[in-house]
Short mmCIF file of C-alpha atoms and ligand atoms in Angstrom, two decimals:
data_model
loop_
_atom_site.label_atom_id
_atom_site.label_comp_id
_atom_site.label_asym_id
_atom_site.label_seq_id
_atom_site.Cartn_x
_atom_site.Cartn_y
_atom_site.Cartn_z
CA UNK A 1 10.98 -18.25 -39.16
CA UNK A 2 11.36 -14.47 -39.98
CA UNK A 3 8.87 -12.53 -37.71
CA UNK A 4 7.62 -10.97 -41.31
CA UNK A 5 7.09 -14.17 -42.48
CA UNK A 6 4.89 -15.23 -39.22
CA UNK A 7 1.11 -14.53 -39.65
CA UNK A 8 -1.03 -15.28 -36.95
CA UNK A 9 -4.07 -17.36 -38.05
CA UNK A 10 -7.61 -16.50 -36.89
CA UNK A 11 -7.61 -19.20 -34.05
CA UNK A 12 -4.39 -17.71 -32.75
CA UNK A 13 -6.24 -14.40 -32.56
CA UNK A 14 -8.94 -15.93 -30.63
CA UNK A 15 -6.50 -17.36 -28.33
CA UNK A 16 -4.74 -14.25 -27.65
CA UNK A 17 -8.12 -12.94 -26.92
CA UNK A 18 -8.90 -15.53 -24.22
CA UNK A 19 -5.26 -15.28 -22.92
CA UNK A 20 -5.62 -11.64 -22.51
CA UNK A 21 -8.77 -12.38 -19.85
CA UNK A 22 -6.69 -14.30 -17.87
CA UNK A 23 -3.96 -11.75 -17.06
CA UNK A 24 -3.28 -11.59 -13.54
CA UNK A 25 -1.66 -7.93 -13.49
CA UNK A 26 -3.27 -4.90 -15.18
CA UNK A 27 -0.88 -4.08 -18.06
CA UNK A 28 -1.20 -0.32 -17.61
CA UNK A 29 -3.16 2.20 -20.06
CA UNK A 30 -0.63 2.46 -22.57
CA UNK A 31 -0.60 -1.37 -23.47
CA UNK A 32 -4.47 -1.43 -23.19
CA UNK A 33 -4.65 1.18 -25.82
CA UNK A 34 -2.14 -0.39 -28.02
CA UNK A 35 -4.32 -3.61 -27.54
CA UNK A 36 -7.59 -1.77 -28.44
CA UNK A 37 -5.89 0.08 -31.52
CA UNK A 38 -4.34 -3.52 -32.87
CA UNK A 39 -7.91 -5.68 -32.23
CA UNK A 40 -9.87 -2.35 -33.91
CA UNK A 41 -7.52 -2.59 -37.03
CA UNK A 42 -7.14 -6.32 -37.13
CA UNK A 43 -10.96 -6.46 -37.24
CA UNK A 44 -12.31 -3.15 -39.02
CA UNK A 45 -9.33 -2.17 -40.79
CA UNK A 46 -8.02 1.85 -40.87
CA UNK A 47 -9.90 4.08 -38.43
CA UNK A 48 -13.17 4.80 -39.90
CA UNK A 49 -15.07 6.67 -36.96
CA UNK A 50 -15.60 10.43 -36.14
CA UNK A 51 -12.75 11.96 -33.91
CA UNK A 52 -14.42 12.24 -30.34
CA UNK A 53 -14.67 15.61 -28.60
CA UNK A 54 -11.68 16.90 -26.83
CA UNK A 55 -13.74 16.21 -23.44
CA UNK A 56 -14.31 12.74 -24.43
CA UNK A 57 -10.91 11.57 -22.81
CA UNK A 58 -11.25 7.99 -22.91
CA UNK A 59 -12.36 7.66 -26.50
CA UNK A 60 -10.25 10.55 -27.82
CA UNK A 61 -7.45 8.36 -26.52
CA UNK A 62 -8.51 5.26 -28.07
CA UNK A 63 -9.37 6.81 -31.42
CA UNK A 64 -5.93 8.65 -31.27
CA UNK A 65 -4.30 4.71 -30.78
CA UNK A 66 -6.36 3.36 -33.71
CA UNK A 67 -5.54 6.38 -35.89
CA UNK A 68 -1.88 6.13 -35.36
CA UNK A 69 -1.90 2.97 -37.12
CA UNK A 70 -2.95 4.41 -40.40
CA UNK A 71 -3.12 1.85 -43.34
CA UNK A 72 -1.34 -0.76 -41.16
CA UNK A 73 -3.01 -4.23 -42.94
CA UNK A 74 -5.48 -6.39 -41.11
CA UNK A 75 -2.79 -9.48 -41.11
CA UNK A 76 -0.24 -7.48 -39.63
CA UNK A 77 -2.15 -5.84 -36.85
CA UNK A 78 -3.66 -9.28 -36.13
CA UNK A 79 0.30 -10.57 -35.64
CA UNK A 80 1.26 -7.68 -33.74
CA UNK A 81 -1.79 -8.08 -31.30
CA UNK A 82 -0.75 -11.67 -31.20
CA UNK A 83 2.61 -10.97 -30.32
CA UNK A 84 1.90 -8.29 -27.72
CA UNK A 85 -0.48 -10.64 -25.52
CA UNK A 86 1.96 -13.07 -25.58
CA UNK A 87 4.56 -10.82 -24.22
CA UNK A 88 2.09 -9.96 -21.38
CA UNK A 89 1.35 -13.61 -20.47
CA UNK A 90 2.92 -15.04 -16.92
CA UNK A 91 4.96 -17.76 -19.15
CA UNK A 92 6.72 -14.68 -20.82
CA UNK A 93 7.12 -13.05 -17.27
CA UNK A 94 8.67 -15.65 -16.21
CA UNK A 95 11.20 -15.37 -18.52
CA UNK A 96 14.29 -12.89 -18.50
CA UNK A 97 11.96 -10.40 -19.82
CA UNK A 98 10.79 -9.66 -16.23
CA UNK A 99 11.91 -6.39 -15.20
CA UNK A 100 13.60 -6.81 -11.43
CA UNK A 101 11.27 -3.57 -10.57
CA UNK A 102 8.26 -5.54 -10.95
CA UNK A 103 8.65 -7.08 -7.48
CA UNK A 104 8.03 -3.71 -6.24
CA UNK A 105 4.86 -3.35 -7.89
CA UNK A 106 1.85 -3.17 -5.86
CA UNK A 107 0.75 -6.72 -4.76
CA UNK A 108 -2.07 -7.90 -2.42
CA UNK A 109 -0.64 -6.83 1.07
CA UNK A 110 2.03 -4.15 -0.32
CA UNK A 111 1.47 -0.44 -0.17
CA UNK A 112 2.18 2.71 -2.53
CA UNK A 113 2.69 4.64 0.65
CA UNK A 114 4.78 2.93 3.44
CA UNK A 115 4.76 4.39 6.87
CA UNK A 116 7.21 3.28 9.47
CA UNK A 117 8.58 4.96 12.85
CA UNK A 118 12.04 4.24 14.62
CA UNK A 119 14.59 6.16 16.31
CA UNK A 120 12.16 8.96 16.99
CA UNK A 121 11.55 9.45 12.98
CA UNK A 122 8.42 8.96 11.41
CA UNK A 123 9.07 7.95 7.55
CA UNK A 124 6.78 8.48 5.00
CA UNK A 125 7.83 6.48 1.78
CA UNK A 126 6.18 6.67 -1.55
CA UNK A 127 6.37 3.34 -2.99
CA UNK A 128 5.37 3.09 -6.49
CA UNK A 129 8.61 3.01 -8.23
CA UNK A 130 7.63 1.31 -11.44
CA UNK A 131 5.26 3.92 -11.99
CA UNK A 132 8.22 6.59 -10.79
CA UNK A 133 6.11 7.19 -7.53
CA UNK A 134 3.28 9.28 -9.43
CA UNK A 135 0.71 10.06 -6.67
CA UNK A 136 -2.74 8.56 -7.03
CA UNK A 137 -6.09 9.97 -5.67
CA UNK A 138 -6.15 7.33 -2.90
CA UNK A 139 -2.28 8.11 -2.15
CA UNK A 140 -3.08 11.74 -1.44
CA UNK A 141 -5.73 10.23 1.02
CA UNK A 142 -3.14 8.10 2.56
CA UNK A 143 -0.77 10.95 3.18
CA UNK A 144 -3.28 13.02 4.68
CA UNK A 145 -3.82 10.05 7.22
CA UNK A 146 -0.43 9.59 7.98
CA UNK A 147 0.48 13.30 8.24
CA UNK A 148 -2.22 13.34 11.04
CA UNK A 149 -1.18 10.17 12.83
CA UNK A 150 2.44 11.60 12.76
CA UNK A 151 1.54 15.00 14.01
CA UNK A 152 0.63 13.36 17.48
CA UNK A 153 2.57 10.14 17.47
CA UNK A 154 5.82 9.73 19.82
CA UNK A 155 8.28 10.69 16.96
CA UNK A 156 10.32 13.65 17.00
CA UNK A 157 10.70 14.59 13.31
CA UNK A 158 8.72 13.21 9.99
CA UNK A 159 10.59 12.56 6.74
CA UNK A 160 9.24 11.77 3.24
CA UNK A 161 11.29 9.70 0.76
CA UNK A 162 11.00 7.85 -2.12
CA UNK A 163 11.39 4.13 -2.96
CA UNK A 164 13.72 3.39 -6.28
CA UNK A 165 15.14 5.96 -8.80
CA UNK A 166 12.78 8.64 -8.50
CA UNK A 167 11.67 10.65 -5.40
CA UNK A 168 8.58 11.01 -7.21
CA UNK A 169 7.02 12.03 -10.42
CA UNK A 170 4.33 14.27 -8.99
CA UNK A 171 0.32 13.85 -9.91
CA UNK A 172 -0.34 10.57 -11.47
CA UNK A 173 -1.92 12.02 -14.55
CA UNK A 174 -4.23 9.15 -15.14
CA UNK A 175 -5.86 10.46 -12.10
CA UNK A 176 -7.71 13.15 -14.82
CA UNK A 177 -7.53 10.38 -17.84
CA UNK A 178 -9.90 7.59 -16.37
CA UNK A 179 -12.76 9.99 -16.13
CA UNK A 180 -16.17 9.61 -17.85
CA UNK A 181 -16.88 12.60 -20.00
CA UNK A 182 -20.20 13.65 -18.18
CA UNK A 183 -18.30 13.89 -14.77
CA UNK A 184 -15.25 15.67 -15.58
CA UNK A 185 -16.47 18.73 -14.07
CA UNK A 186 -17.42 16.96 -10.96
CA UNK A 187 -13.84 15.18 -10.96
CA UNK A 188 -12.20 18.68 -11.23
CA UNK A 189 -14.34 19.91 -8.09
CA UNK A 190 -13.24 16.95 -6.13
CA UNK A 191 -9.83 17.09 -7.07
CA UNK A 192 -9.65 20.52 -6.32
CA UNK A 193 -10.95 19.61 -2.57
CA UNK A 194 -8.69 16.85 -1.98
CA UNK A 195 -5.71 19.01 -2.90
CA UNK A 196 -6.48 21.62 -0.81
CA UNK A 197 -6.93 19.24 2.21
CA UNK A 198 -3.72 17.67 1.22
CA UNK A 199 -1.77 20.66 1.20
CA UNK A 200 -3.44 22.14 4.19
CA UNK A 201 -2.19 18.89 6.06
CA UNK A 202 1.50 20.23 5.19
CA UNK A 203 0.77 23.73 6.18
CA UNK A 204 -0.62 22.70 9.68
CA UNK A 205 2.25 19.78 10.32
CA UNK A 206 3.44 20.78 13.77
CA UNK A 207 6.62 19.02 13.61
CA UNK A 208 9.97 18.99 11.86
CA UNK A 209 8.95 18.17 8.28
CA UNK A 210 12.19 16.83 6.42
CA UNK A 211 12.46 15.72 2.61
CA UNK A 212 15.15 13.38 1.65
CA UNK A 213 14.98 13.46 -1.87
CA UNK A 214 16.76 10.59 -3.49
CA UNK A 215 16.25 11.23 -7.18
CA UNK A 216 14.09 13.21 -9.47
CA UNK A 217 11.04 15.11 -8.30
CA UNK A 218 8.34 16.23 -10.32
CA UNK A 219 5.49 18.55 -9.90
CA UNK A 220 3.61 18.74 -6.40
CA UNK A 221 6.54 17.24 -4.57
CA UNK A 222 8.48 19.85 -5.71
CA UNK A 223 6.22 22.63 -4.91
CA UNK A 224 5.53 21.50 -1.41
CA UNK A 225 9.32 21.63 -0.46
CA UNK A 226 8.50 25.33 0.39
CA UNK A 227 6.30 24.01 3.10
CA UNK A 228 9.23 21.74 4.67
CA UNK A 229 11.67 22.82 7.20
CA UNK A 230 14.70 21.02 5.89
CA UNK A 231 15.18 19.32 2.23
CA UNK A 232 18.33 17.19 1.79
CA UNK A 233 19.12 15.99 -2.00
CA UNK A 234 21.13 13.30 -3.48
CA UNK A 235 23.33 14.82 -6.29
CA UNK A 236 21.30 13.12 -8.94
CA UNK A 237 18.19 14.66 -7.61
CA UNK A 238 16.60 16.88 -10.44
CA UNK A 239 13.73 19.60 -9.54
CA UNK A 240 11.02 20.12 -12.14
CA UNK A 241 7.50 21.79 -12.38
CA UNK A 242 6.37 21.75 -15.54
CA UNK A 243 2.85 23.23 -15.35
CA UNK A 244 2.44 25.65 -18.43
CA UNK A 245 3.53 22.43 -20.35
CA UNK A 246 0.71 20.49 -18.77
CA UNK A 247 -1.70 23.84 -19.17
CA UNK A 248 -2.02 23.87 -15.52
CA UNK A 249 -0.51 26.27 -12.79
CA UNK A 250 1.47 25.97 -9.70
CA UNK A 251 0.12 24.39 -6.22
CA UNK A 252 1.26 23.88 -3.06
CA UNK A 253 1.70 27.18 -1.72
CA UNK A 254 4.66 27.52 -4.52
CA UNK A 255 3.20 31.00 -5.79
CA UNK A 256 3.70 32.19 -2.98
CA UNK A 257 6.62 30.50 -1.02
CA UNK A 258 8.90 30.06 -4.14
CA UNK A 259 9.49 33.79 -4.72
CA UNK A 260 10.08 34.20 -1.30
CA UNK A 261 12.78 31.38 -1.31
CA UNK A 262 14.57 32.29 -4.35
CA UNK A 263 13.28 35.72 -5.48
CA UNK A 264 10.45 36.29 -8.21
CA UNK A 265 12.64 36.08 -11.39
CA UNK A 266 14.10 32.56 -10.28
CA UNK A 267 10.58 31.35 -9.22
CA UNK A 268 9.30 32.58 -12.48
CA UNK A 269 11.86 30.62 -14.30
CA UNK A 270 10.70 27.49 -12.71
CA UNK A 271 6.91 27.88 -12.20
CA UNK A 272 5.99 29.83 -15.41
CA UNK A 273 8.67 28.47 -17.84
CA UNK A 274 9.03 25.17 -16.27
CA UNK A 275 13.18 24.89 -15.89
CA UNK A 276 14.15 21.76 -14.07
CA UNK A 277 17.31 22.17 -11.73
CA UNK A 278 19.83 20.01 -10.81
CA UNK A 279 20.28 19.59 -7.10
CA UNK A 280 23.17 21.99 -6.83
CA UNK A 281 20.94 24.77 -8.61
CA UNK A 282 18.10 24.19 -6.29
CA UNK A 283 20.51 24.25 -2.96
CA UNK A 284 21.93 27.97 -4.77
CA UNK A 285 18.20 28.98 -5.11
CA UNK A 286 17.44 28.20 -1.49
CA UNK A 287 15.14 25.04 -2.04
CA UNK A 288 17.49 22.44 -1.05
CA UNK A 289 19.43 22.92 2.27
CA UNK A 290 22.49 20.54 1.37
CA UNK A 291 23.26 18.38 -1.34
CA UNK A 292 25.17 15.24 -0.95
CA UNK A 293 26.68 12.46 -3.34
CA UNK A 294 24.91 9.68 -4.17
CA UNK A 295 27.44 7.13 -3.11
CA UNK A 296 27.20 8.36 0.74
CA UNK A 297 23.74 10.26 0.35
CA UNK A 298 21.49 7.58 2.59
CA UNK A 299 24.11 7.06 5.06
CA UNK A 300 24.87 10.21 6.01
CA UNK A 301 21.53 11.86 5.98
CA UNK A 302 20.03 9.13 7.82
CA UNK A 303 23.10 9.16 10.47
CA UNK A 304 22.43 13.16 10.89
CA UNK A 305 18.53 12.57 11.15
CA UNK A 306 18.63 9.97 13.80
CA UNK A 307 21.16 12.49 15.84
CA UNK A 308 18.75 15.47 15.09
CA UNK A 309 15.49 13.17 16.37
CA UNK A 310 17.45 12.76 19.64
CA UNK A 311 17.01 16.56 20.39
CA UNK A 312 14.12 17.24 22.98
CA UNK A 313 10.65 17.02 21.18
CA UNK A 314 8.93 19.72 22.61
CA UNK A 315 11.67 22.60 21.89
CA UNK A 316 11.63 21.37 18.25
CA UNK A 317 8.02 21.95 17.91
CA UNK A 318 8.08 25.02 19.91
CA UNK A 319 11.04 26.54 17.34
CA UNK A 320 9.07 25.15 14.41
CA UNK A 321 6.00 26.81 15.45
CA UNK A 322 7.85 30.03 16.00
CA UNK A 323 9.30 30.06 12.30
CA UNK A 324 5.90 29.19 10.50
CA UNK A 325 3.13 30.54 12.76
CA UNK A 326 3.12 34.11 11.13
CA UNK A 327 2.46 32.69 7.75
CA UNK A 328 0.18 30.02 8.32
CA UNK A 329 -2.96 32.35 7.51
CA UNK A 330 -1.47 33.81 4.39
CA UNK A 331 -0.57 30.07 3.30
CA UNK A 332 -4.30 28.62 3.78
CA UNK A 333 -5.27 31.63 1.83
CA UNK A 334 -2.95 30.89 -1.00
CA UNK A 335 -3.68 27.29 -0.97
CA UNK A 336 -7.33 28.21 -1.33
CA UNK A 337 -6.65 30.40 -4.25
CA UNK A 338 -4.58 28.26 -6.32
CA UNK A 339 -6.86 25.28 -5.85
CA UNK A 340 -9.21 27.38 -7.31
CA UNK A 341 -7.39 28.42 -10.47
CA UNK A 342 -6.30 24.76 -10.99
CA UNK A 343 -9.90 23.47 -10.91
CA UNK A 344 -10.23 25.95 -14.05
CA UNK A 345 -7.21 24.94 -15.79
CA UNK A 346 -8.21 21.09 -15.18
CA UNK A 347 -11.09 22.04 -17.63
CA UNK A 348 -9.26 23.88 -20.03
CA UNK A 349 -8.30 22.70 -23.54
CA UNK A 350 -4.74 23.40 -23.12
CA UNK A 351 -4.62 21.23 -20.04
CA UNK A 352 -6.78 18.42 -21.80
CA UNK A 353 -4.48 18.25 -24.82
CA UNK A 354 -1.57 17.84 -22.39
CA UNK A 355 -2.92 14.92 -20.54
CA UNK A 356 -4.01 13.13 -23.70
CA UNK A 357 -0.40 13.49 -25.06
CA UNK A 358 1.34 11.78 -21.92
CA UNK A 359 -1.74 9.00 -21.85
CA UNK A 360 -1.19 8.77 -25.68
CA UNK A 361 2.64 9.21 -26.18
CA UNK A 362 3.37 5.38 -26.25
CA UNK A 363 0.35 4.27 -28.02
CA UNK A 364 1.56 5.24 -31.16
CA UNK A 365 3.21 2.38 -32.50
C1 LIG B 1 -5.83 15.62 -6.22
C2 LIG B 1 -5.23 15.95 -7.45
C3 LIG B 1 -4.59 16.87 -7.04
C4 LIG B 1 -3.46 17.29 -8.47
C5 LIG B 1 -2.23 18.29 -8.05
C6 LIG B 1 -1.80 18.68 -9.24
C7 LIG B 1 -0.33 18.50 -9.29
C8 LIG B 1 0.53 18.94 -10.43
C9 LIG B 1 1.86 17.94 -10.57
O1 LIG B 1 2.39 16.82 -9.93
S1 LIG B 1 2.36 18.26 -12.51
C10 LIG B 1 3.56 17.14 -12.79
C11 LIG B 1 2.87 15.90 -13.04
N1 LIG B 1 3.81 14.68 -13.68
C12 LIG B 1 4.37 14.74 -14.62
O2 LIG B 1 4.14 15.64 -15.61
C13 LIG B 1 5.57 13.64 -14.97
C14 LIG B 1 5.15 12.62 -16.09
N2 LIG B 1 6.05 11.88 -16.19
C15 LIG B 1 6.97 11.73 -17.01
O3 LIG B 1 7.11 12.91 -17.58
C16 LIG B 1 7.79 10.64 -17.21
O4 LIG B 1 7.04 9.58 -16.97
C17 LIG B 1 9.34 10.90 -16.31
C18 LIG B 1 10.08 12.07 -16.98
C19 LIG B 1 9.18 10.88 -14.92
C20 LIG B 1 9.81 9.34 -16.23
O5 LIG B 1 10.41 9.13 -17.99
P1 LIG B 1 10.86 7.89 -18.00
O6 LIG B 1 12.09 7.51 -17.51
O7 LIG B 1 11.06 7.74 -19.61
O8 LIG B 1 9.98 6.50 -17.63
P2 LIG B 1 8.38 6.43 -17.77
O9 LIG B 1 8.11 7.42 -18.68
O10 LIG B 1 8.53 4.90 -18.89
O11 LIG B 1 7.64 6.04 -16.55
C21 LIG B 1 7.77 4.58 -16.14
C22 LIG B 1 6.28 4.39 -15.99
O12 LIG B 1 5.49 5.40 -14.94
C23 LIG B 1 4.37 5.93 -15.37
N3 LIG B 1 4.59 7.39 -14.89
C24 LIG B 1 5.36 8.21 -14.71
N4 LIG B 1 4.98 9.28 -14.33
C25 LIG B 1 3.85 9.27 -13.97
C26 LIG B 1 2.80 10.23 -13.76
N5 LIG B 1 3.09 11.57 -13.46
N6 LIG B 1 1.55 9.79 -13.90
C27 LIG B 1 1.10 8.61 -14.32
N7 LIG B 1 2.25 7.73 -14.88
C28 LIG B 1 3.54 8.19 -14.75
C29 LIG B 1 4.96 6.07 -17.00
O13 LIG B 1 3.72 6.15 -17.52
C30 LIG B 1 5.19 4.57 -17.26
O14 LIG B 1 4.44 3.51 -16.86
P3 LIG B 1 4.15 2.46 -17.72
O15 LIG B 1 5.31 1.52 -17.46
O16 LIG B 1 4.45 2.77 -19.15
O17 LIG B 1 3.08 1.65 -17.61
#
């Protein structure tokens, strides 16, 4: 039977609603928005409620998703709802629709940040590949904790890297969207405090800090590179800080470190206009130490790092201290200022619009 000829009955619709309650895995915000919109369209017809205020993130996203369905007939919405639920059910997950990466999603016992210590190297790995290693609030806290532990463990150097095709897509944008409207200001304040503590942990880190950039890097994981001692990148890595596009502003001390590293004009191109750099361009600007072909990247980099980790540990520490200590006070002041400015940005209409666009980009069916 052709798809257009199919019509879900009331019973199919009811079954789909019950099936949804049994889903083991959270389908994610975008799918939930689609389901919400289709349900409303199937039961009430075209969107008939006033548009919620800009500050009412969640209801505005729901309204946008419903409104985007326009005059879609109730029966079609009902069928699309049934089809969507069916595509999420465990039986279809076990079919060929299952993406190989699903095995890497957070399961009980698995971690979004993996810390290992071997051969004198503490490795802190972003491990949320299905979300391009976007950093959630709890991941920021785990990283602060991991850095504190690494600063006193037996390792000589500490390395950040990412699992999967991305190094990291930066801040998880849903950190700011799953917030009830009456706690937006408090959320912005708490995020600013957390961000300050997070960046301080990098400024104060006493051992050589190395980034192994395995793929694209976005936002805060790029700005932080100014606080790393060495940055190795695969030639498939890119470096992107789309702050203006997001109605936000630089953090990670980049407003200070980037102009020092690459000069004010090149820094402005990245931090103000969001120019995305290739690994080669980032290397030419001094943000990246060396670029390796993807085919030999892991082997070459880890061989080199293992050799470096055999150097006398105290000497490594002392040399880093000499290079960085003069800047520490300034960096803490820059960090504080950037966090204050960002707190204001997160409450701005420009930022709220950008976040809503991200959340609802795939819910416009
Ligand atoms: C304590 C708070 C501190 C705040 C510090 C301030 C920090 C600022 C920043 O870091 S700004 C940078 C923020 N990041 C972004 O703007 C990137 C947003 N993501 C994207 O643009 C794209 O997802 C992409 C270019 C990274 C990848 O595109 P594509 O290859 O098409 O993949 P998908 O978009 O389908 O992504 C797969 C899956 O991952 C989810 N996802 C990816 N990045 C993020 C993210 N940053 N936040 C939340 N979710 C993200 C995406 O929604 C998809 O999820 P789904 O499978 O649809 O459920």
